[in-house]
Amino acid sequence: MSSGIIEDLAAFLHILKKESELLEIDARVDPYLEIAEIHRRVIARGGPALLFTNVENSGFPVATNLFGSNRRMELAFGSRPQQFVKELVRAAETLMPPSLEKLWSMRGMIFDGLKVGTKTVQSGPILEVHKDPPKLTELPLLTSWPSDGGPFVTLPLVYTEHPDGRGHNLGMYRIQRYDDATTGIHWQIHKGGGYHYHAAEQKNKALPLTLYIGGPPALMLAAIAPLPENIPELVLASLLLGKKLEMVKNPHGGHPLVAQAEFALTGIVPPHVRRPEGPFGDHYGYNSLQHDYPVFQVQHMYHRRNAVYPATVVGRPRQEDFFIGDFLQELLSPLFPLVMSSVRQLKTYGETGFHCLAAARVMDRYSREAFAAGLRILGEGQLSLTKFLILTDGDVDVADFAKLWHHVLARVDWQKDLYIFANVSQDTLDYTGPSVNKGSKAMLMGLGREPLRQLRETFSGSLPDSLSRPKVFLPGTLVVQGPGYEADPDLARKIARWQGLSDWPVVVLVDDSQAATLSLQEFLWTFFTRFEPAADIHGAEQSVVRYHVGLKPPIVFDCRMKPWYTDVLEVDPETRQKVDARIHELLPERWR
């Protein structure tokens, strides 16, 4: 495990090579579809990071899959950041009132805290090459899917500052290259950079923007972290790095530059200018559609003399972002009880693209305290985009979905423990709702020590003629296959009233029950990315008491593909055949 400071991407690649976690591919490869397909095959087999040294139409090598395993995450960061966060929490809980003894016991954290922040240096590798005008077509941006609207920066580190001086934001917002000096900037709802742009646009001013590509692993992870809006990402980058983050003055004005970045593109996002961006294969595993977004006008391009272009491939879970997300959750989870006092454990599931499913272990010391905790979660930053939230006060690890689901289904009171909130905001990439950014949420609670029911583990009942291939994937959960949604839109409602299913708490209606139950990964992905709570949850009966809708089981989730859903991402035959034909020169046998 790496315990030293990794100051830049080159140092990380050196460690990966030393630890046999890097595969160098010298064969000539195309950033249009081919690199992405090679990457997908390697990550599907749990393979190493990849360094493509011979890339068509570019003089820069491409590195991918840098963080695509728990081991590489450990090599990048070690245990120091987790220890610091735990000590920080301990200090917050025990330091007051302060004493010399308490301060001395926390001296390690205090000394580490003195290293956190930024510092200005006289020069840095980022200034070695300057191009004005910029030439973005020299960069080996990947096109990952044939439906993509063009080449994209898939590990973009987008830095902005609030026009009124209210802090900075470093976020990962996808960047589509239009030409040598222009890109799209995909600012979604509830994103810090988008707030900055909105504030600038209200003043009819352009927003300065710096796009970094590459740098210390700490910088890349800080851009992804779901921090509260007012916590600066560069401070987290410094914490992950283990020292102050070095910044260098931009000789042409504008934001100071991260000295150890690989690339820095500086420019402006003008107000009231929009341009179609996308489509793009997203991390839910579907093809997000084209929409109008702001435009980044690049004015200067800086890079290291021997820069390496880092990239990732976004697609159907599990991809590289799964491991990054899990690491960040483990790192930040000790902070949750500080900001949400009733929340003991919180988990978002990478198998569903993170926003589709979250679960929390909460306190329920007084009547419906768990409900209040759930509202607190749904009001916190990016967690507000959660579509389905599961709550329990039981002694169960919410990271273990199978045990959590069993525990909750055995205790849920369907008359009062399922809350559906219609007509709320929904993640931009989730197309299950009636329109972009609009949809619904659900909160499901399973509370109390004693179970209310025993869950069935085998199916011996009857099915309507239109259903087939019943599968009991988890206790109390029956997965059934039916005709497509267009053939029978009302099928889920009919199933809920079928007497032969009355002793099942949950029935999941899918297009292919065999595919949906191949693994827990496939079950979670099929289940939670293909329904919208307000439209696709049905009970045998429903009653309204004091304006709350109660249901009688079975509770049927209609998880069939709907006509307005976007397509599942699939590799096109031409790219598959192209890589198949070259596979022996591209990859060792174990990673094919």
Coordinates of C-alpha atoms in Angstrom, one line a residue:
M1 CA 0.0 0.0 0.0
S2 CA 1.3 3.4 -0.9
S3 CA 1.8 5.7 2.2
G4 CA 3.9 8.4 0.5
I5 CA 2.7 11.6 -1.2
I6 CA 1.7 11.1 -4.8
E7 CA 2.2 14.6 -6.3
D8 CA 1.2 14.0 -9.9
L9 CA -0.1 11.4 -12.4
A10 CA 3.4 10.3 -13.5
A11 CA 4.2 9.3 -9.9
F12 CA 1.0 7.3 -9.6
L13 CA 1.6 5.5 -12.9
H14 CA 5.1 4.7 -11.6
I15 CA 3.6 3.1 -8.5
L16 CA 1.1 1.2 -10.5
K17 CA 3.8 -0.2 -12.8
K18 CA 5.9 -1.2 -9.8
E19 CA 3.0 -3.0 -8.2
S20 CA 2.1 -4.8 -11.4
E21 CA -1.2 -2.8 -11.7
L22 CA -0.4 -1.2 -15.0
L23 CA -0.6 -2.7 -18.5
E24 CA 1.1 -0.7 -21.3
I25 CA -0.4 -1.1 -24.7
D26 CA 2.0 -0.1 -27.5
A27 CA -0.2 -1.1 -30.4
R28 CA -1.8 1.8 -32.3
V29 CA -5.3 2.4 -31.0
D30 CA -8.1 4.7 -32.0
P31 CA -9.7 7.0 -29.3
Y32 CA -13.0 6.7 -31.3
L33 CA -14.7 3.7 -29.8
E34 CA -11.7 1.3 -29.8
I35 CA -10.0 2.5 -26.5
A36 CA -13.3 2.4 -24.7
E37 CA -14.1 -1.2 -25.8
I38 CA -10.6 -2.4 -24.7
H39 CA -11.1 -0.6 -21.4
R40 CA -14.5 -2.2 -20.8
R41 CA -13.2 -5.7 -21.4
V42 CA -10.3 -5.2 -19.0
I43 CA -12.4 -3.8 -16.2
A44 CA -15.0 -6.5 -16.6
R45 CA -12.3 -9.0 -15.8
G46 CA -10.9 -7.0 -12.8
G47 CA -7.9 -6.1 -14.8
P48 CA -5.2 -3.4 -14.4
A49 CA -4.9 0.2 -15.3
L50 CA -4.1 0.8 -19.0
L51 CA -1.6 3.1 -20.6
F52 CA -2.1 3.5 -24.4
T53 CA 1.2 4.8 -25.7
N54 CA 0.4 5.0 -29.4
V55 CA -2.9 6.9 -30.0
E56 CA -4.1 7.8 -33.4
N57 CA -4.2 11.6 -34.3
S58 CA -2.6 12.6 -31.0
G59 CA 0.9 12.8 -29.5
F60 CA -0.3 12.2 -26.0
P61 CA -0.6 8.8 -24.3
V62 CA -4.0 7.9 -22.7
A63 CA -4.3 6.3 -19.3
T64 CA -7.6 4.6 -18.2
N65 CA -8.9 2.4 -15.4
L66 CA -6.6 4.2 -12.9
F67 CA -9.0 3.7 -10.0
G68 CA -10.9 0.6 -11.2
S69 CA -10.2 -1.6 -8.2
N70 CA -10.0 -1.4 -4.4
R71 CA -6.3 -2.1 -4.5
R72 CA -5.6 0.8 -6.8
M73 CA -7.6 3.1 -4.6
E74 CA -5.5 2.0 -1.7
L75 CA -2.3 2.6 -3.7
A76 CA -3.4 6.1 -4.5
F77 CA -4.5 7.2 -1.0
G78 CA -3.6 4.6 1.7
S79 CA -5.4 5.0 5.0
R80 CA -4.2 8.5 6.0
P81 CA -7.3 10.4 4.8
Q82 CA -9.7 8.0 6.6
Q83 CA -7.7 8.3 9.8
F84 CA -7.7 12.1 9.6
V85 CA -11.5 12.2 9.1
K86 CA -12.1 9.9 12.0
E87 CA -9.8 12.0 14.2
L88 CA -11.7 15.1 13.1
V89 CA -15.0 13.5 14.1
R90 CA -13.5 12.4 17.5
A91 CA -12.3 16.0 18.1
A92 CA -15.7 17.4 17.3
E93 CA -17.4 15.0 19.7
T94 CA -14.9 15.2 22.6
L95 CA -12.7 18.3 22.4
M96 CA -15.1 20.7 24.1
P97 CA -14.2 21.9 26.6
P98 CA -10.6 21.9 25.5
S99 CA -7.7 20.9 27.7
L100 CA -4.0 20.3 27.3
E101 CA -4.5 16.6 27.7
K102 CA -7.2 16.4 25.0
L103 CA -5.2 18.6 22.6
W104 CA -2.1 16.5 23.1
S105 CA -4.0 13.3 22.4
M106 CA -5.0 14.8 19.1
R107 CA -1.7 16.3 18.2
G108 CA -1.3 14.1 15.1
M109 CA -4.6 15.4 13.6
I110 CA -3.6 19.0 14.5
F111 CA -0.2 18.6 12.7
D112 CA -2.0 17.0 9.7
G113 CA -4.5 19.9 9.7
L114 CA -1.7 22.4 9.3
K115 CA -0.8 20.7 6.0
V116 CA -4.2 21.2 4.6
G117 CA -4.9 24.0 2.1
T118 CA -3.1 25.6 -0.9
K119 CA 0.2 27.4 -1.3
T120 CA 1.6 29.5 -4.2
V121 CA 4.8 28.4 -5.8
Q122 CA 6.9 30.3 -8.4
S123 CA 6.6 27.8 -11.2
G124 CA 5.2 24.4 -12.0
P125 CA 5.1 21.7 -14.8
I126 CA 1.7 22.9 -16.0
L127 CA 3.4 26.0 -17.5
E128 CA 5.9 24.1 -19.5
V129 CA 3.8 24.3 -22.8
H130 CA 1.4 27.1 -23.6
K131 CA -0.8 27.2 -26.7
D132 CA -2.6 30.3 -27.9
P133 CA -4.8 29.8 -29.8
P134 CA -5.7 26.5 -28.2
K135 CA -5.9 23.3 -30.3
L136 CA -8.3 20.9 -28.5
T137 CA -8.3 18.5 -31.4
E138 CA -4.7 17.6 -30.4
L139 CA -6.1 16.0 -27.3
P140 CA -7.1 12.3 -27.5
L141 CA -10.7 12.8 -26.2
L142 CA -12.6 9.5 -26.2
T143 CA -15.8 8.6 -27.9
S144 CA -17.1 5.7 -25.9
W145 CA -20.3 4.7 -27.6
P146 CA -21.5 5.0 -31.2
S147 CA -24.5 7.1 -30.1
D148 CA -22.3 9.7 -28.4
G149 CA -22.7 13.2 -29.8
G150 CA -18.9 13.5 -30.2
P151 CA -15.7 13.1 -28.3
F152 CA -15.8 13.9 -24.5
V153 CA -13.5 14.7 -21.7
T154 CA -14.5 11.9 -19.3
L155 CA -12.4 12.9 -16.3
P156 CA -12.9 16.7 -16.5
L157 CA -12.0 18.8 -13.4
V158 CA -14.0 21.9 -13.8
Y159 CA -12.9 24.8 -11.6
T160 CA -15.1 28.0 -11.1
E161 CA -15.4 30.7 -8.5
H162 CA -18.6 32.4 -7.3
P163 CA -18.8 35.8 -9.0
D164 CA -19.5 37.4 -5.5
G165 CA -16.5 35.8 -3.9
R166 CA -18.4 33.1 -2.1
G167 CA -15.9 30.3 -2.6
H168 CA -14.9 28.0 -5.4
N169 CA -16.1 24.7 -6.9
L170 CA -14.2 21.9 -8.4
G171 CA -16.6 19.5 -10.1
M172 CA -16.7 16.8 -12.7
Y173 CA -19.1 18.0 -15.4
R174 CA -18.9 16.4 -18.7
I175 CA -17.2 18.3 -21.5
Q176 CA -18.1 17.7 -25.2
R177 CA -15.5 19.0 -27.7
Y178 CA -17.1 21.0 -30.5
D179 CA -13.9 22.3 -32.2
D180 CA -10.4 23.5 -31.3
A181 CA -11.6 26.2 -28.9
T182 CA -15.2 25.4 -27.9
T183 CA -16.8 22.8 -25.7
G184 CA -20.1 22.1 -24.0
I185 CA -20.4 22.3 -20.3
H186 CA -22.9 19.9 -18.8
W187 CA -24.0 21.7 -15.6
Q188 CA -26.8 19.7 -14.0
I189 CA -29.2 20.8 -11.4
H190 CA -27.9 20.9 -7.8
K191 CA -24.3 21.3 -8.9
G192 CA -21.9 23.9 -7.5
G193 CA -20.5 25.1 -10.9
G194 CA -24.0 25.5 -12.2
Y195 CA -24.9 27.8 -9.2
H196 CA -21.8 29.9 -10.0
Y197 CA -22.8 30.2 -13.7
H198 CA -26.4 31.1 -12.8
A199 CA -25.2 33.9 -10.5
A200 CA -22.9 35.3 -13.2
E201 CA -25.6 35.0 -15.8
Q202 CA -28.0 37.0 -13.6
K203 CA -25.4 39.8 -13.7
N204 CA -25.1 39.4 -17.5
K205 CA -21.5 38.5 -17.0
A206 CA -19.3 35.7 -18.4
L207 CA -18.0 33.1 -15.8
P208 CA -14.3 32.4 -15.9
L209 CA -13.6 28.7 -16.0
T210 CA -10.5 26.5 -15.8
L211 CA -10.7 22.9 -17.0
Y212 CA -8.0 20.6 -15.6
I213 CA -7.4 17.2 -17.0
G214 CA -5.2 15.0 -14.9
G215 CA -3.0 15.8 -11.9
P216 CA -2.5 14.2 -8.5
P217 CA -5.0 11.4 -7.9
A218 CA -6.2 13.6 -5.0
L219 CA -7.3 16.3 -7.3
M220 CA -9.3 13.9 -9.5
L221 CA -11.1 12.4 -6.5
A222 CA -11.9 15.8 -4.9
A223 CA -13.8 16.8 -8.0
I224 CA -16.1 13.8 -7.7
A225 CA -16.7 14.0 -4.0
P226 CA -20.3 14.9 -3.0
L227 CA -19.3 17.7 -0.6
P228 CA -21.7 20.2 0.8
E229 CA -21.8 23.3 -1.3
N230 CA -19.7 25.5 1.0
I231 CA -16.9 23.0 1.6
P232 CA -14.0 23.8 -0.8
E233 CA -12.9 20.8 -2.9
L234 CA -9.3 22.0 -3.1
V235 CA -9.1 21.6 0.7
L236 CA -10.2 18.0 0.3
A237 CA -7.7 17.5 -2.5
S238 CA -5.0 18.7 -0.1
L239 CA -6.2 16.3 2.6
L240 CA -6.1 13.4 0.2
L241 CA -2.7 14.5 -1.0
G242 CA -1.2 14.8 2.4
K243 CA 0.3 18.3 1.9
K244 CA -0.7 21.7 0.7
L245 CA -1.8 21.8 -2.9
E246 CA 0.7 23.8 -5.0
M247 CA -0.7 26.6 -7.1
V248 CA 1.1 28.7 -9.7
K249 CA 0.2 32.2 -11.0
N250 CA -1.4 32.1 -14.4
P251 CA 0.9 34.3 -16.6
H252 CA -2.1 35.4 -18.8
G253 CA -4.4 36.3 -15.9
G254 CA -7.3 34.4 -14.4
H255 CA -7.4 31.6 -11.8
P256 CA -4.2 30.4 -10.3
L257 CA -3.3 27.0 -11.8
V258 CA -2.7 23.7 -10.1
A259 CA 1.0 23.3 -10.6
Q260 CA 1.1 19.5 -11.0
A261 CA -1.9 19.2 -13.4
E262 CA -1.4 17.5 -16.8
F263 CA -3.5 19.9 -18.8
A264 CA -5.3 23.2 -18.0
L265 CA -7.7 24.9 -20.4
T266 CA -8.7 28.4 -19.4
G267 CA -11.5 30.6 -20.7
I268 CA -15.0 31.8 -20.1
V269 CA -18.6 30.6 -20.2
P270 CA -20.6 33.5 -21.7
P271 CA -24.1 34.3 -20.4
H272 CA -27.3 33.3 -22.3
V273 CA -25.4 31.1 -24.8
R274 CA -26.6 27.6 -25.3
R275 CA -25.7 24.8 -27.7
P276 CA -26.9 21.2 -28.1
E277 CA -24.8 18.8 -26.0
G278 CA -25.0 15.0 -26.1
P279 CA -26.2 12.3 -26.5
F280 CA -23.8 10.6 -24.1
G281 CA -23.6 7.1 -22.6
D282 CA -24.1 7.7 -18.9
H283 CA -23.3 6.0 -15.7
Y284 CA -26.8 4.6 -15.3
G285 CA -26.1 2.3 -18.3
Y286 CA -28.4 4.2 -20.7
N287 CA -28.0 6.7 -23.4
S288 CA -28.8 10.2 -22.2
L289 CA -30.3 12.5 -24.8
Q290 CA -29.2 15.7 -26.4
H291 CA -30.1 18.9 -24.6
D292 CA -29.0 22.5 -24.7
Y293 CA -26.2 23.5 -22.3
P294 CA -23.8 26.4 -21.8
V295 CA -20.7 26.8 -23.9
F296 CA -17.1 26.9 -22.7
Q297 CA -14.9 29.2 -24.9
V298 CA -11.3 28.2 -24.4
Q299 CA -8.7 31.0 -24.6
H300 CA -5.5 29.3 -23.4
M301 CA -4.2 25.8 -23.3
Y302 CA -1.4 24.7 -20.9
H303 CA 0.2 21.3 -20.4
R304 CA 3.2 19.5 -19.2
R305 CA 5.9 18.7 -21.7
N306 CA 5.3 15.0 -21.4
A307 CA 1.7 15.1 -20.4
V308 CA -0.4 11.9 -20.1
Y309 CA -4.2 12.2 -20.9
P310 CA -6.3 10.4 -18.2
A311 CA -9.7 9.2 -19.1
T312 CA -12.4 6.8 -18.0
V313 CA -15.3 5.1 -19.7
V314 CA -18.8 5.7 -18.5
G315 CA -21.4 3.0 -18.9
R316 CA -23.5 0.3 -17.4
P317 CA -22.5 -0.4 -13.7
R318 CA -20.0 -1.6 -12.6
Q319 CA -17.5 0.7 -14.1
E320 CA -14.6 2.6 -12.6
D321 CA -16.8 5.2 -10.9
F322 CA -18.2 2.3 -8.7
F323 CA -14.9 2.0 -6.9
I324 CA -14.4 5.7 -6.7
G325 CA -17.8 6.2 -5.2
D326 CA -17.4 3.5 -2.6
F327 CA -14.0 4.9 -1.5
L328 CA -15.5 8.4 -1.1
Q329 CA -18.5 7.0 0.9
E330 CA -16.1 5.2 3.2
L331 CA -14.0 8.3 3.6
L332 CA -16.8 10.7 4.3
S333 CA -19.3 8.5 6.2
P334 CA -17.9 9.3 9.7
L335 CA -19.0 12.9 9.0
F336 CA -22.7 12.0 8.4
P337 CA -23.6 11.8 12.1
L338 CA -22.1 15.2 12.7
V339 CA -24.3 16.9 10.1
M340 CA -27.3 14.6 10.4
S341 CA -27.4 13.6 14.0
S342 CA -30.0 10.8 13.6
V343 CA -28.1 9.1 10.7
R344 CA -25.8 6.3 11.9
Q345 CA -24.9 4.8 8.5
L346 CA -25.6 5.9 4.9
K347 CA -25.0 4.2 1.6
T348 CA -25.7 5.0 -2.0
Y349 CA -25.5 2.1 -4.4
G350 CA -23.1 2.3 -7.3
E351 CA -24.9 -0.7 -8.9
T352 CA -27.8 1.6 -9.6
G353 CA -25.8 4.7 -10.7
F354 CA -25.8 6.0 -7.0
H355 CA -28.8 8.4 -7.2
C356 CA -31.4 5.7 -7.9
L357 CA -31.0 4.0 -4.5
A358 CA -29.8 4.9 -1.1
A359 CA -30.2 3.4 2.3
A360 CA -29.6 4.6 5.9
R361 CA -29.5 3.2 9.4
V362 CA -31.1 5.8 11.5
M363 CA -32.4 6.4 15.0
D364 CA -36.1 6.0 15.9
R365 CA -36.1 7.0 19.5
Y366 CA -39.5 8.8 19.3
S367 CA -42.4 8.3 16.9
R368 CA -41.4 8.8 13.3
E369 CA -37.9 10.1 14.1
A370 CA -36.8 7.9 11.2
F371 CA -39.0 9.8 8.9
A372 CA -37.5 13.1 10.0
A373 CA -34.0 11.6 9.3
G374 CA -35.1 10.5 5.9
L375 CA -36.3 14.1 5.1
R376 CA -32.9 15.3 6.3
I377 CA -31.1 13.0 3.9
L378 CA -33.3 14.0 1.0
G379 CA -32.5 17.6 1.6
E380 CA -28.7 17.3 1.7
G381 CA -26.8 18.3 -1.4
Q382 CA -26.5 15.7 -4.1
L383 CA -28.4 13.3 -1.8
S384 CA -31.5 15.3 -2.7
L385 CA -31.5 13.6 -6.1
T386 CA -32.0 10.2 -4.5
K387 CA -35.0 8.4 -6.1
F388 CA -35.6 5.6 -3.6
L389 CA -34.5 5.8 0.0
I390 CA -34.7 2.8 2.4
L391 CA -34.6 3.5 6.2
T392 CA -34.1 1.1 9.1
D393 CA -33.3 1.4 12.8
G394 CA -32.2 -2.2 13.0
D395 CA -28.8 -3.5 13.7
V396 CA -28.0 -4.3 10.1
D397 CA -25.3 -3.2 7.7
V398 CA -27.0 -1.2 5.0
A399 CA -24.2 -1.8 2.6
D400 CA -25.4 -5.5 2.5
F401 CA -28.5 -5.0 0.4
A402 CA -29.7 -8.6 0.6
K403 CA -29.7 -8.5 4.5
L404 CA -31.1 -5.0 4.5
W405 CA -34.0 -5.8 2.1
H406 CA -34.9 -8.9 4.1
H407 CA -34.9 -7.0 7.3
V408 CA -37.0 -4.2 6.0
L409 CA -39.6 -6.3 4.1
A410 CA -40.1 -8.4 7.3
R411 CA -41.0 -5.2 9.2
V412 CA -42.6 -2.7 6.8
D413 CA -46.2 -1.7 7.5
W414 CA -47.4 -0.9 4.0
Q415 CA -50.3 1.2 5.3
K416 CA -47.9 3.8 6.8
D417 CA -44.3 3.1 6.0
L418 CA -44.1 3.8 2.3
Y419 CA -44.0 7.5 1.3
I420 CA -44.2 8.6 -2.3
F421 CA -43.4 12.3 -3.1
A422 CA -44.7 13.2 -6.5
N423 CA -43.9 16.2 -8.7
V424 CA -40.3 16.8 -7.4
S425 CA -36.9 17.2 -9.1
Q426 CA -35.2 14.2 -10.4
D427 CA -31.6 13.6 -11.6
T428 CA -31.0 15.0 -15.1
L429 CA -29.8 11.6 -16.4
D430 CA -32.8 9.7 -15.0
Y431 CA -35.4 9.5 -17.8
T432 CA -38.0 7.5 -15.9
G433 CA -40.0 10.6 -15.0
P434 CA -42.5 12.5 -17.2
S435 CA -39.9 15.0 -18.4
V436 CA -36.2 16.0 -17.9
N437 CA -35.4 16.9 -14.2
K438 CA -39.0 16.0 -13.1
G439 CA -40.2 12.9 -11.4
S440 CA -40.9 11.5 -8.0
K441 CA -39.2 9.9 -4.9
A442 CA -40.0 7.2 -2.4
M443 CA -39.1 6.5 1.1
L444 CA -39.5 3.0 2.5
M445 CA -39.1 2.3 6.2
G446 CA -38.7 -1.0 8.0
L447 CA -38.6 -0.3 11.8
G448 CA -38.7 -2.1 15.1
R449 CA -37.1 -5.1 16.6
E450 CA -39.7 -7.8 15.9
P451 CA -40.6 -8.8 12.3
L452 CA -44.3 -8.5 11.3
R453 CA -44.1 -11.5 8.9
Q454 CA -42.1 -14.4 7.7
L455 CA -40.8 -14.0 4.1
R456 CA -41.4 -16.7 1.5
E457 CA -38.4 -18.2 -0.3
T458 CA -40.1 -20.4 -2.8
F459 CA -43.0 -19.8 -5.2
S460 CA -45.9 -22.2 -5.4
G461 CA -48.8 -19.9 -6.2
S462 CA -50.4 -19.1 -9.5
L463 CA -49.7 -16.5 -12.2
P464 CA -51.9 -14.7 -14.7
D465 CA -51.5 -16.2 -18.2
S466 CA -49.5 -13.2 -19.4
L467 CA -46.7 -13.8 -16.8
S468 CA -43.9 -16.4 -17.0
R469 CA -40.6 -17.4 -15.5
P470 CA -41.1 -16.5 -11.8
K471 CA -37.9 -16.2 -9.9
V472 CA -37.5 -15.8 -6.1
F473 CA -34.3 -13.8 -6.0
L474 CA -34.5 -12.6 -2.4
P475 CA -36.9 -13.7 0.4
G476 CA -40.2 -12.0 0.0
T477 CA -39.4 -10.8 -3.5
L478 CA -40.8 -12.4 -6.6
V479 CA -39.5 -11.4 -10.0
V480 CA -41.8 -12.1 -12.9
Q481 CA -41.6 -11.6 -16.6
G482 CA -44.4 -10.1 -18.7
P483 CA -45.1 -8.7 -22.1
G484 CA -43.7 -5.3 -23.0
Y485 CA -45.1 -2.1 -21.6
E486 CA -46.7 -1.0 -24.9
A487 CA -48.5 -4.3 -25.1
D488 CA -50.1 -4.0 -21.7
P489 CA -49.4 -0.7 -19.9
D490 CA -51.8 -1.6 -17.0
L491 CA -50.3 -5.0 -16.3
A492 CA -48.6 -4.1 -13.0
R493 CA -51.9 -2.9 -11.6
K494 CA -53.6 -6.2 -12.7
I495 CA -50.9 -8.3 -11.1
A496 CA -51.3 -6.5 -7.8
R497 CA -54.9 -7.7 -7.6
W498 CA -54.1 -11.3 -8.5
Q499 CA -55.0 -13.6 -5.6
G500 CA -52.2 -16.1 -6.3
L501 CA -49.7 -13.4 -5.3
S502 CA -51.3 -12.1 -2.1
D503 CA -48.7 -13.5 0.2
W504 CA -45.8 -11.8 -1.5
P505 CA -44.7 -8.4 -0.1
V506 CA -43.0 -7.4 -3.3
V507 CA -43.4 -8.4 -7.0
V508 CA -41.0 -7.0 -9.5
L509 CA -42.3 -7.0 -13.1
V510 CA -39.5 -7.1 -15.7
D511 CA -39.0 -7.8 -19.4
D512 CA -36.6 -10.6 -18.8
S513 CA -36.6 -12.3 -15.4
Q514 CA -33.6 -14.5 -16.2
A515 CA -31.4 -11.5 -17.0
A516 CA -32.7 -9.5 -14.0
T517 CA -31.7 -12.3 -11.6
L518 CA -28.3 -13.3 -12.9
S519 CA -26.7 -11.5 -9.9
L520 CA -27.3 -9.0 -7.2
Q521 CA -25.7 -6.4 -9.5
E522 CA -28.2 -7.1 -12.4
F523 CA -31.1 -7.3 -10.0
L524 CA -30.4 -3.9 -8.4
W525 CA -29.7 -2.3 -11.8
T526 CA -32.8 -3.7 -13.5
F527 CA -35.0 -3.0 -10.4
F528 CA -34.1 0.6 -9.4
T529 CA -33.1 2.2 -12.7
R530 CA -36.4 1.3 -14.5
F531 CA -39.3 2.6 -12.4
E532 CA -40.6 6.0 -11.3
P533 CA -42.2 5.8 -7.8
A534 CA -45.3 7.9 -8.5
A535 CA -46.1 6.0 -11.7
D536 CA -44.8 2.5 -11.3
I537 CA -45.7 1.3 -7.8
H538 CA -49.0 -0.5 -7.3
G539 CA -50.8 -2.3 -4.5
A540 CA -53.7 -4.7 -4.4
E541 CA -55.7 -1.9 -2.7
Q542 CA -55.0 1.6 -1.7
S543 CA -56.6 3.7 1.0
V544 CA -56.2 7.4 1.9
V545 CA -56.2 8.2 5.6
R546 CA -55.3 11.7 6.7
Y547 CA -54.0 12.3 3.2
H548 CA -51.5 9.4 3.4
V549 CA -51.8 6.7 0.8
G550 CA -51.6 3.2 2.3
L551 CA -51.2 0.1 0.2
K552 CA -52.1 -3.6 0.6
P553 CA -49.6 -6.1 -0.7
P554 CA -48.4 -7.4 -3.0
I555 CA -46.6 -4.2 -3.9
V556 CA -45.8 -4.4 -7.6
F557 CA -42.9 -2.4 -9.1
D558 CA -43.3 -2.1 -12.9
C559 CA -39.6 -2.2 -14.0
R560 CA -40.2 -2.9 -17.6
M561 CA -38.6 -0.6 -20.2
K562 CA -41.1 2.2 -21.1
P563 CA -41.4 3.8 -24.6
W564 CA -39.9 7.1 -23.4
Y565 CA -36.9 5.5 -21.7
T566 CA -33.5 5.9 -23.5
D567 CA -31.7 2.9 -24.9
V568 CA -29.5 0.5 -22.9
L569 CA -25.9 1.0 -23.8
E570 CA -24.6 -1.8 -26.1
V571 CA -21.3 -2.2 -27.9
D572 CA -21.8 -1.8 -31.7
P573 CA -21.0 -4.9 -33.8
E574 CA -18.3 -3.1 -35.8
T575 CA -16.3 -2.0 -32.8
R576 CA -16.6 -5.5 -31.2
Q577 CA -15.4 -7.1 -34.4
K578 CA -12.5 -4.6 -34.7
V579 CA -11.3 -5.3 -31.2
D580 CA -11.8 -9.1 -31.6
A581 CA -9.7 -9.1 -34.7
R582 CA -6.8 -7.4 -32.8
I583 CA -7.3 -8.8 -29.4
H584 CA -4.1 -10.9 -29.4
E585 CA -1.9 -7.9 -30.0
L586 CA -3.8 -5.7 -27.6
L587 CA -4.2 -7.8 -24.4
P588 CA -2.7 -10.7 -22.6
E589 CA -4.9 -13.7 -22.5
R590 CA -6.1 -13.2 -18.9
W591 CA -7.6 -9.8 -19.7
R592 CA -9.4 -10.6 -22.9

